Coordinates of C-alpha atoms and ligand atoms in Angstrom, one line a residue:
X1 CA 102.9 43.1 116.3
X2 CA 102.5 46.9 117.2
X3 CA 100.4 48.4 115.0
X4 CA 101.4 51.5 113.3
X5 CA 98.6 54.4 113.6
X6 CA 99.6 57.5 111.3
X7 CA 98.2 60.7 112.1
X8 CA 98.6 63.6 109.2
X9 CA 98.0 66.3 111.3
X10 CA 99.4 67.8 114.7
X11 CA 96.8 70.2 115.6
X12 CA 93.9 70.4 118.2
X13 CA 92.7 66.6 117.1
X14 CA 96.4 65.1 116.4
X15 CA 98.2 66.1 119.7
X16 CA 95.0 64.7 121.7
X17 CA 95.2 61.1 119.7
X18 CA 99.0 60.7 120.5
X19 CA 98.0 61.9 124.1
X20 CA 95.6 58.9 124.2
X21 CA 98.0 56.8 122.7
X22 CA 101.4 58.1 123.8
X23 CA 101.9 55.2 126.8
X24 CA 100.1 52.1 125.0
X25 CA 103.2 49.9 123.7
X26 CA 100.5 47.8 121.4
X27 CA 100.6 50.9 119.3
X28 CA 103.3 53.0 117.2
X29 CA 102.6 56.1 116.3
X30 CA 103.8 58.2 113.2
X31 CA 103.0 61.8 113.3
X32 CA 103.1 63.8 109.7
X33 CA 102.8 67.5 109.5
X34 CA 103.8 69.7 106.8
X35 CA 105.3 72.1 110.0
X36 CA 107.9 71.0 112.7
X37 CA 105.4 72.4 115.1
X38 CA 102.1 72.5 117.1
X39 CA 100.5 75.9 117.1
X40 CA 97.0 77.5 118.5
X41 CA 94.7 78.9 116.3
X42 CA 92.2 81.0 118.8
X43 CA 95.0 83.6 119.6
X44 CA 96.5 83.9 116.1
X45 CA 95.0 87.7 115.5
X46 CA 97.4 88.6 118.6
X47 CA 100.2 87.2 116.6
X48 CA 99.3 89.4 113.4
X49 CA 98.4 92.5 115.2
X50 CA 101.7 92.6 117.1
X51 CA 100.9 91.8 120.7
X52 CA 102.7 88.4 120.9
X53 CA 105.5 86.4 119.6
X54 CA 104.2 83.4 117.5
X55 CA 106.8 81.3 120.2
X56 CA 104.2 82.1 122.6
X57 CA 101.7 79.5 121.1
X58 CA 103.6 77.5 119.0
X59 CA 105.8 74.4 120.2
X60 CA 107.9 71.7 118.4
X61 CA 106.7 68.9 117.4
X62 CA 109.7 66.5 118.3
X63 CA 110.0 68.3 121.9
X64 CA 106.4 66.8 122.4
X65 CA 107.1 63.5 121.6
X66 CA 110.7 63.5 123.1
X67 CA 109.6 61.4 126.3
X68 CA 107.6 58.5 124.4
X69 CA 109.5 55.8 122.5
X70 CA 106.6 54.5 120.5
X71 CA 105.8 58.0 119.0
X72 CA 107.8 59.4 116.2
X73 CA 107.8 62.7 113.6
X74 CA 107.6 62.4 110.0
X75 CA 107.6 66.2 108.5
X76 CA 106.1 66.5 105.4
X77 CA 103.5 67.4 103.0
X78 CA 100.3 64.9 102.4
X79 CA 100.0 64.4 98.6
X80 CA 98.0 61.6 98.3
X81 CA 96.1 58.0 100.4
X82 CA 96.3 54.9 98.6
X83 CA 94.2 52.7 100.1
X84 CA 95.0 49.6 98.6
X85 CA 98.3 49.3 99.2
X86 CA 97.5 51.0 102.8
X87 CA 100.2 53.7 102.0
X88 CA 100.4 57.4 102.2
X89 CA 102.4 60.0 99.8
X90 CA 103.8 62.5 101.0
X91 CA 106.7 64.9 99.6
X92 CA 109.0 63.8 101.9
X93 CA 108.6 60.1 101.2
X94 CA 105.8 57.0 101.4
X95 CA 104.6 55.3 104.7
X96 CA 102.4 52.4 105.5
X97 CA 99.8 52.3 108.2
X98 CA 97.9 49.6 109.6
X99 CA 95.5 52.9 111.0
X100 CA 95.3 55.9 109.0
X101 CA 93.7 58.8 110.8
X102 CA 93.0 62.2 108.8
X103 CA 93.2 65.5 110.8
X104 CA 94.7 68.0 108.7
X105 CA 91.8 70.4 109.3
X106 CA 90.5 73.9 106.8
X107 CA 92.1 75.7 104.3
X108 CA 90.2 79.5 103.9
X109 CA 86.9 79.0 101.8
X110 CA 86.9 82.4 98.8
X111 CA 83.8 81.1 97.6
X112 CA 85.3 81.1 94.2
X113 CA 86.8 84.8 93.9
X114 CA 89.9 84.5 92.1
X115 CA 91.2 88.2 92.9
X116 CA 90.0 87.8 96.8
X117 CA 91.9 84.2 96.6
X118 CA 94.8 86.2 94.9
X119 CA 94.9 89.4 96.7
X120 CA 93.1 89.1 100.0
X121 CA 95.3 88.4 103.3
X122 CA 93.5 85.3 105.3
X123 CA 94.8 84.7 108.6
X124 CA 94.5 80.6 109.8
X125 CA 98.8 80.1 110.4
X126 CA 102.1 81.9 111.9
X127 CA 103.0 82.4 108.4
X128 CA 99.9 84.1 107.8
X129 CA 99.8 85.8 110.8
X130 CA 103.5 87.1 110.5
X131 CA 103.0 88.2 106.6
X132 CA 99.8 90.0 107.6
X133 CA 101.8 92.1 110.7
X134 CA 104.7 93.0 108.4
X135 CA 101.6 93.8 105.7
X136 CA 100.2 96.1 107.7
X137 CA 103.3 97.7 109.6
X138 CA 104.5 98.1 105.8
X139 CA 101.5 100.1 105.2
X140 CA 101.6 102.0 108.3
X141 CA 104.9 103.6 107.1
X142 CA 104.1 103.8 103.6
X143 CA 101.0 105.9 104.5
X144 CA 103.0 108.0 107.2
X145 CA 105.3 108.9 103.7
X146 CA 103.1 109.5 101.3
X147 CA 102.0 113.0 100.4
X148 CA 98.8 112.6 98.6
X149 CA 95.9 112.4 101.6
X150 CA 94.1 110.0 99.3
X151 CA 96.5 107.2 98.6
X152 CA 97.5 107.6 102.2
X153 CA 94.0 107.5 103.5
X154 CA 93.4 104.3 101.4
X155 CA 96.4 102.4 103.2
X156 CA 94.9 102.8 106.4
X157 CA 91.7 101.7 105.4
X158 CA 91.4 98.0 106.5
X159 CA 88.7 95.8 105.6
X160 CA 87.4 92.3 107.5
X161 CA 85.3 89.7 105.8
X162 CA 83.4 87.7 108.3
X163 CA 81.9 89.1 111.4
X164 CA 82.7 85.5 113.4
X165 CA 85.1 85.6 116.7
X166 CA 88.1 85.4 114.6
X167 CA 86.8 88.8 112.8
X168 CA 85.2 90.6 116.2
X169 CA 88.4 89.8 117.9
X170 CA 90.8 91.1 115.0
X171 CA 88.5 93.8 115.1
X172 CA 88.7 95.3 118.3
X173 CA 92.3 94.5 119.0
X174 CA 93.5 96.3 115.7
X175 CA 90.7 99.3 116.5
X176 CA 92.5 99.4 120.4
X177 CA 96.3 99.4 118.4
X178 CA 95.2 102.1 116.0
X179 CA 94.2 104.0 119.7
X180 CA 96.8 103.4 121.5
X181 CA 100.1 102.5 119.3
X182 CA 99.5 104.2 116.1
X183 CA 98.1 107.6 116.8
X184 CA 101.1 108.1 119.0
X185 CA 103.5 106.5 116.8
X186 CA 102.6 107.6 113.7
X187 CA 101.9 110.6 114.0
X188 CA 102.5 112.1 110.4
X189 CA 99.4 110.2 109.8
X190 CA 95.3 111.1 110.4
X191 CA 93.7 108.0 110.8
X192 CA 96.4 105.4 112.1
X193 CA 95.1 102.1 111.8
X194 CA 91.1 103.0 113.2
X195 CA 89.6 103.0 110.0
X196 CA 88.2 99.3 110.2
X197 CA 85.0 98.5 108.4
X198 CA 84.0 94.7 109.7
X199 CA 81.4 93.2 106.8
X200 CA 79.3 89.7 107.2
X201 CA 76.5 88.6 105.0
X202 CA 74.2 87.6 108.2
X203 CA 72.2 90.3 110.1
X204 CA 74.8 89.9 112.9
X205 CA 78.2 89.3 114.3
X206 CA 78.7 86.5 116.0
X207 CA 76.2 85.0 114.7
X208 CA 76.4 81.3 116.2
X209 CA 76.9 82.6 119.8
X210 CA 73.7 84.5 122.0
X211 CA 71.5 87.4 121.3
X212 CA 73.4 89.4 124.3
X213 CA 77.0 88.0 122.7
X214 CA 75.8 89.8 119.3
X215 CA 74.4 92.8 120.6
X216 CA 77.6 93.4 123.0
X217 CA 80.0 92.9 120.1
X218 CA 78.1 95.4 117.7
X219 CA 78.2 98.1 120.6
X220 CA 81.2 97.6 122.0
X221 CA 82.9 97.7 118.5
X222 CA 80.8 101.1 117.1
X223 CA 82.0 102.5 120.1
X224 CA 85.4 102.2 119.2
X225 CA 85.0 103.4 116.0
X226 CA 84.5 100.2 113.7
X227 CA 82.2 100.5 111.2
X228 CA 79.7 97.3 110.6
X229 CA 78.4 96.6 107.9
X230 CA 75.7 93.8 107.8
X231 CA 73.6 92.3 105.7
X232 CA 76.3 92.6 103.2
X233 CA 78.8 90.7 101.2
X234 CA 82.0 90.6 99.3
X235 CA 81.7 90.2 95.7
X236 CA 85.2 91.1 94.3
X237 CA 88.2 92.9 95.0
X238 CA 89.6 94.7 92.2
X239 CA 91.7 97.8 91.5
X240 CA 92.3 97.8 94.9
X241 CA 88.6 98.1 95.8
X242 CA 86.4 95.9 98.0
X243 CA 83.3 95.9 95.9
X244 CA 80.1 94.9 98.1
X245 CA 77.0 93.0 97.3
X246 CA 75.1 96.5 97.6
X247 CA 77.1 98.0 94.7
X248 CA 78.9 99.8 97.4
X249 CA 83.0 100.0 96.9
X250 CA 85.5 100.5 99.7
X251 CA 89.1 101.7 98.8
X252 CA 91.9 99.5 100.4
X253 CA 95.3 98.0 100.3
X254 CA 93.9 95.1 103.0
X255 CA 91.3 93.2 103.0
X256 CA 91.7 90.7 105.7
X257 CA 89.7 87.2 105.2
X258 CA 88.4 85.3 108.2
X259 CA 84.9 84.4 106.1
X260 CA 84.8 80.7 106.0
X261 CA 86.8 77.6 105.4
X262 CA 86.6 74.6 103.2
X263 CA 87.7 71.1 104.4
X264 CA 91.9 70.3 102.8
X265 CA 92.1 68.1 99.5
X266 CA 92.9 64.7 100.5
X267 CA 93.5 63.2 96.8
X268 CA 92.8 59.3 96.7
X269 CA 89.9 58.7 99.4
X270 CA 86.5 57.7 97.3
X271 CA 84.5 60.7 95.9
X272 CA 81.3 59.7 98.1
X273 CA 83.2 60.4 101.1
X274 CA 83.7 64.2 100.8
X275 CA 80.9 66.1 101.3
X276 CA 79.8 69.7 101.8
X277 CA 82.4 72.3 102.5
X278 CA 84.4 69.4 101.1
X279 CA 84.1 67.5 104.6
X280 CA 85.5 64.1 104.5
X281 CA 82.3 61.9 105.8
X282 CA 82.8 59.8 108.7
X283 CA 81.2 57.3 111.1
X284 CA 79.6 57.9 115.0
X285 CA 83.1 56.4 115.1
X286 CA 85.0 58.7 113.2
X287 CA 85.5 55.9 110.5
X288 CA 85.7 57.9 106.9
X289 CA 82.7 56.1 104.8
X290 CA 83.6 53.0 102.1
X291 CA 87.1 52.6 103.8
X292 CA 89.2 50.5 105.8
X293 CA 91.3 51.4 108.7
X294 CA 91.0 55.4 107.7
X295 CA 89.3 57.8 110.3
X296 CA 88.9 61.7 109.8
X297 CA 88.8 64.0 113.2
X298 CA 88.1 67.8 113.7
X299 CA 87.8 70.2 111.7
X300 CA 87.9 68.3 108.3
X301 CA 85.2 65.5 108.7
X302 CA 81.6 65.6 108.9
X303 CA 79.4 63.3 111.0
X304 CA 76.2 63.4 110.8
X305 CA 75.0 60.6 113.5
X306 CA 74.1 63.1 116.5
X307 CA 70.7 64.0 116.3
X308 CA 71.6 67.0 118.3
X309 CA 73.7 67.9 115.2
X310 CA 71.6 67.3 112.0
X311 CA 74.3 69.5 109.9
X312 CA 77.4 67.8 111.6
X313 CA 79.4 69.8 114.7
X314 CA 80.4 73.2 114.9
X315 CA 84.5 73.4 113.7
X316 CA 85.5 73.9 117.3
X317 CA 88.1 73.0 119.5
X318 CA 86.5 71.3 121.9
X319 CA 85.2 69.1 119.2
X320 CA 88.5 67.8 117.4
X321 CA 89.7 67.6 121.2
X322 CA 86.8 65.0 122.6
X323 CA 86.8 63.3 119.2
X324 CA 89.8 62.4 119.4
X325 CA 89.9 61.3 122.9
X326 CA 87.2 59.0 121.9
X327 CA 88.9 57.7 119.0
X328 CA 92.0 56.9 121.0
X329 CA 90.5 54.9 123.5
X330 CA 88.9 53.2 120.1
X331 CA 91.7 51.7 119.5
X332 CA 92.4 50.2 122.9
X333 CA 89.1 48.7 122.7
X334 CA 89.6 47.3 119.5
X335 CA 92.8 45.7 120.6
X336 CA 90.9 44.7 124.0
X337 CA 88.3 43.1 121.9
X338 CA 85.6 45.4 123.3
X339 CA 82.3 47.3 122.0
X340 CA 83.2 50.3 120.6
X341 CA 81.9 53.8 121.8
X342 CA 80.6 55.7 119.5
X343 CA 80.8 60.1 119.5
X344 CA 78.8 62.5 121.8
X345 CA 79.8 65.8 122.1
X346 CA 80.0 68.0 125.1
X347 CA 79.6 71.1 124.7
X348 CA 81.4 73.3 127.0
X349 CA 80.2 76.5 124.9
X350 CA 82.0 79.3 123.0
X351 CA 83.4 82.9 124.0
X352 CA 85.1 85.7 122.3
X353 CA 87.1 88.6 123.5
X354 CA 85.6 92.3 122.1
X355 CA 88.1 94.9 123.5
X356 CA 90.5 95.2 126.6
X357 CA 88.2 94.1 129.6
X358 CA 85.6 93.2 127.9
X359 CA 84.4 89.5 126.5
X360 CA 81.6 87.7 126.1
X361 CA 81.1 83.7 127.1
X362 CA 78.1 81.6 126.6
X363 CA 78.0 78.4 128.5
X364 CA 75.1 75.7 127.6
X365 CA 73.2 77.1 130.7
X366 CA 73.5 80.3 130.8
X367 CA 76.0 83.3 128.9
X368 CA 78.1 86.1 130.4
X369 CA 79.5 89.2 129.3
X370 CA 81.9 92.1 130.9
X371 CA 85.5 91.5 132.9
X372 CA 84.4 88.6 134.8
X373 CA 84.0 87.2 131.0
X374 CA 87.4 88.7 130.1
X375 CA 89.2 86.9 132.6
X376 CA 87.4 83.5 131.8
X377 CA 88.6 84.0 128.5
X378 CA 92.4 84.8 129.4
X379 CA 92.2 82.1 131.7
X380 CA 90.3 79.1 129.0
X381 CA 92.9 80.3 126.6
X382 CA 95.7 79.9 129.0
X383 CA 95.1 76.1 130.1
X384 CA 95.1 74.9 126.6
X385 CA 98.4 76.0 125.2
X386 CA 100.8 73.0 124.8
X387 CA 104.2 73.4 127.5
X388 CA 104.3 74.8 130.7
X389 CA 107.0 77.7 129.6
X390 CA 104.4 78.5 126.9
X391 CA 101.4 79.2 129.8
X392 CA 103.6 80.8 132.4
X393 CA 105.4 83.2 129.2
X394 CA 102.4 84.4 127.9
X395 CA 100.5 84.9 131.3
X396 CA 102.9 87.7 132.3
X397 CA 103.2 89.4 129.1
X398 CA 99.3 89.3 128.8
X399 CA 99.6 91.2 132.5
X400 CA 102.5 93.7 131.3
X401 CA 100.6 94.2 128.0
X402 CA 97.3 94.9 129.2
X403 CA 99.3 97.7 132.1
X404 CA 101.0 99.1 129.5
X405 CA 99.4 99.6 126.2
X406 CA 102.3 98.8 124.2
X407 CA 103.8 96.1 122.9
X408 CA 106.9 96.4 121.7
X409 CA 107.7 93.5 118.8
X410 CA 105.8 95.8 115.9
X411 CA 109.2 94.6 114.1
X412 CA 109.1 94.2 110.2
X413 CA 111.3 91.0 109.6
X414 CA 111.9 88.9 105.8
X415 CA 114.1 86.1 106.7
X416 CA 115.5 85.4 103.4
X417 CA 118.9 85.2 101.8
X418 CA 120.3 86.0 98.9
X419 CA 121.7 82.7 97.5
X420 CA 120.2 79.8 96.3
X421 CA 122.1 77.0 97.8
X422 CA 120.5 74.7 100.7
Ligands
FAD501 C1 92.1 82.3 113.6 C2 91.3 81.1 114.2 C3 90.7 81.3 115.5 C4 90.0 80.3 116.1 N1 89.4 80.5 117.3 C5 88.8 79.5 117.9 C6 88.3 79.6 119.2 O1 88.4 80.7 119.8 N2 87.7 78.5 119.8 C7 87.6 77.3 119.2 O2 87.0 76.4 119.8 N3 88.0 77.2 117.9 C8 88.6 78.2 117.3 N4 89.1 78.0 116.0 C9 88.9 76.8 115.4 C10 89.9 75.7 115.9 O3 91.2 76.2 115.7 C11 89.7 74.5 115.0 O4 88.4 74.0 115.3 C12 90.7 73.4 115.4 O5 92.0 73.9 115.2 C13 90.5 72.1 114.6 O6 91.5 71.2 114.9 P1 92.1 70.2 113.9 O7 93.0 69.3 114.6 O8 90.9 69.6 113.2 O9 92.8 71.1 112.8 P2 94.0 72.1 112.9 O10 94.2 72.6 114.3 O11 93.7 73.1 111.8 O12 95.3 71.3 112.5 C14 95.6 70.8 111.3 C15 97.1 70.4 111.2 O13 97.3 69.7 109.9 C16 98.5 70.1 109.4 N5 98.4 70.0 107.9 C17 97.5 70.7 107.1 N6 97.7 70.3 105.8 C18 98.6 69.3 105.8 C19 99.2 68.4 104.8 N7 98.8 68.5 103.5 N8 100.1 67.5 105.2 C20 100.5 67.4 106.5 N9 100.0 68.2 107.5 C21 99.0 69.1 107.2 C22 98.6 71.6 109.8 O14 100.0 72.0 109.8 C23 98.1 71.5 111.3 O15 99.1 71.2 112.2 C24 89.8 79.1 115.4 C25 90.4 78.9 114.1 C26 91.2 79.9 113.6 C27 91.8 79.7 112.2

């Protein structure tokens, strides 16, 4: 009897399990996912500030699995685990498993602010990604129509919550596009898109990576005209203001949010099992606590067995990556009959790109900054992108791109239709 693993889930943690799993015949394998697709969330920003097609990172599901006859596709939308029966829900129908594994990873944390949940733009998807591009190319040529110096002046003002890699790189790649694309462009307008304030509430950017990563962000981004401010949080958006912890108010159609995430809802696992940041709790196995046969990888679960890691790991790549490696060969050994082995991290460190030429790595030894660092980081966030035509694609249009200055897809595009039929 195969046993039927089910994986809600295809990102960094899912596609690594069915790796792991994808040539074992004692298993079958059911992936869910609420897209048809795999995507990459470090280089999102370059799909919402224009520079590359969401096909560059993104790749279909059922192409994946194509090759391997024991793993299959289920799209659809988690609703709901019921354990006893050892069946999920999801919108597109029920399935049993005999091994449930959870890796449907973050949904943007507001903290509680209704009008920055309403109003503010996060970024963690394509869809998100493409909305925020046409957002902002909208404003672009609102602004370049309108009259009135003040209104126009207040749709080029953009705002970034969270001074983490996501916000430093968003940063510097939309303060480089309002440089080179939008000055010459645009020109009816003054400011193009360079009037970016970056805001965290920590004394720095960048704040879980070195003291030379930190300072090398701040200066490279003042120098291009980003204004940081830290120390500082938001506390409401409203009348299309950001209003700060310091009473301060910033005028803006956009207030981008890249300031924290909060675990996804998974209704029907016991209440002791989610924790902070809504963290499902798991094992040095990545078993989810007071179940049977359920795991949680990545992003969404929290274990707290490493000593090394008293407030559970880092919501990293790497880490959804190796934790699901070791949960895959789990299974063989459980089917082998064999001790289990539970979860070490290795950490491989963390990088983050500032402005054309210019990144900043730190490794567990020692940290790096400048072009050498650049290239590392083109070339680490190369390797990891799912299909050979994907790698190859977006290595030469990272080398025409960074030539040229100007990429040319800065297309506004609503598919939509008109009638209501299927
Ligand atoms: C903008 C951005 C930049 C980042 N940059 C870096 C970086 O440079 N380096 C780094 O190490 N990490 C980075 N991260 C973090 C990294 O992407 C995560 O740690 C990693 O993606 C976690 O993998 P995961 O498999 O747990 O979850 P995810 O990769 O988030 O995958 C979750 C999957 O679950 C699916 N899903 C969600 N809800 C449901 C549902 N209800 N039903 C069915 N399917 C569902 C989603 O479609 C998705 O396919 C970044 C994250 C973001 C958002």
């Amino acid at each position: 009897m195969k046993k039927h693993v089910i994986i809600v889930g295809g990102g960094f943690a899912g596609i690594n399990l069915i790796k792991s799993l994808r040539n074992d015949s004692r298993f079958r394998v059911t992936l869910v996912d609420k897209n048809n697709y795999h995507f990459f969330p470090p280089l999102i920003y370059q799909v919402a500030t224009s520079f590359i097609e969401a096909s560059n990172i993104s790749y279909p599901f059922r192409k994946l699995i194509s090759k391997y006859d024991n793993i299959h596709f289920h799209m659809g939308n988690l609703l709901k685990v019921h354990s006893e029966s050892k069946t999920i829900e999801t919108d597109t129908g029920n399935l049993k498993y005999d091994y449930l594994v959870l890796a449907l990873g973050t949904e943007p944390n507001f903290f509680g602010m209704e009008n920055v949940k309403r109003y503010a733009l996060p970024m963690k998807n394509i869809e998100e990604a493409l909305y925020l591009r046409n957002y902002m190319l909208l404003n672009l040529e609102e602004a370049a129509r309108n009259k009135d110096v003040k209104a126009a002046e207040k749709l080029q003002n953009v705002v970034i919550a969270g001074g983490g890699p996501t916000g430093v790189e968003l940063a510097g790649m939309l303060a480089e596009m309002g440089r080179y694309i939008a000055e010459k462009e645009y020109p009816e307008i003054k400011l193009g898109l360079s009037n970016l304030y970056l805001i965290d509430t920590l004394p720095n950017l960048l704040s879980s990576m070195s003291e030379m990563a930190q300072e090398t962000a701040y200066q490279t981004l003042e120098k291009l005209g980003v204004k940081i401010l830290l120390n500082v949080s938001v506390k409401d958006y409203a009348d299309g203001k950001v209003i700060l912890s310091d009473g301060k108010t910033i005028p803006t159609e956009t207030l981008i949010w890249t300031s924290g995430v909060i675990g996804r809802e998974v209704p029907g696992l016991p209440e002791k099992s989610i924790d902070r940041g809504r963290r499902i709790l798991v094992d040095g196995y990545n078993k989810v606590l007071g179940t049977e046969n359920i795991y949680a990888l990545g992003d969404i679960c929290l274990q707290l067995t490493e000593k090394e890691y008293p407030k559970g790991h880092p919501q990293l790549a790497q880490v959804a990556i190796q934790q699901a490696k070791n949960l895959g060969n789990n299974f063989k050994r459980i089917e082998d009959e064999k001790v289990l082995n539970p979860f070490r991290y290795n950490n491989k460190g963390s990088m983050a790109i500032i402005s054309k030429f210019n990144a900043v790595v730190d490794l567990p030894k020692f940290s790096f900054k400048g072009f050498i660092a650049w290239l590392t980081w083109l070339f680490i966030h190369i390797l990891p992108l799912v299909g050979f035509r994907n790698k190859i694609r977006l290595a030469l249009e990272w080398l025409r791109l960074f030539i040229t200055n100007n990429p040319s897809i800065r297309l506004i595009l609503y598919p939509k239709r008109n009638n209501t039929s299927k």
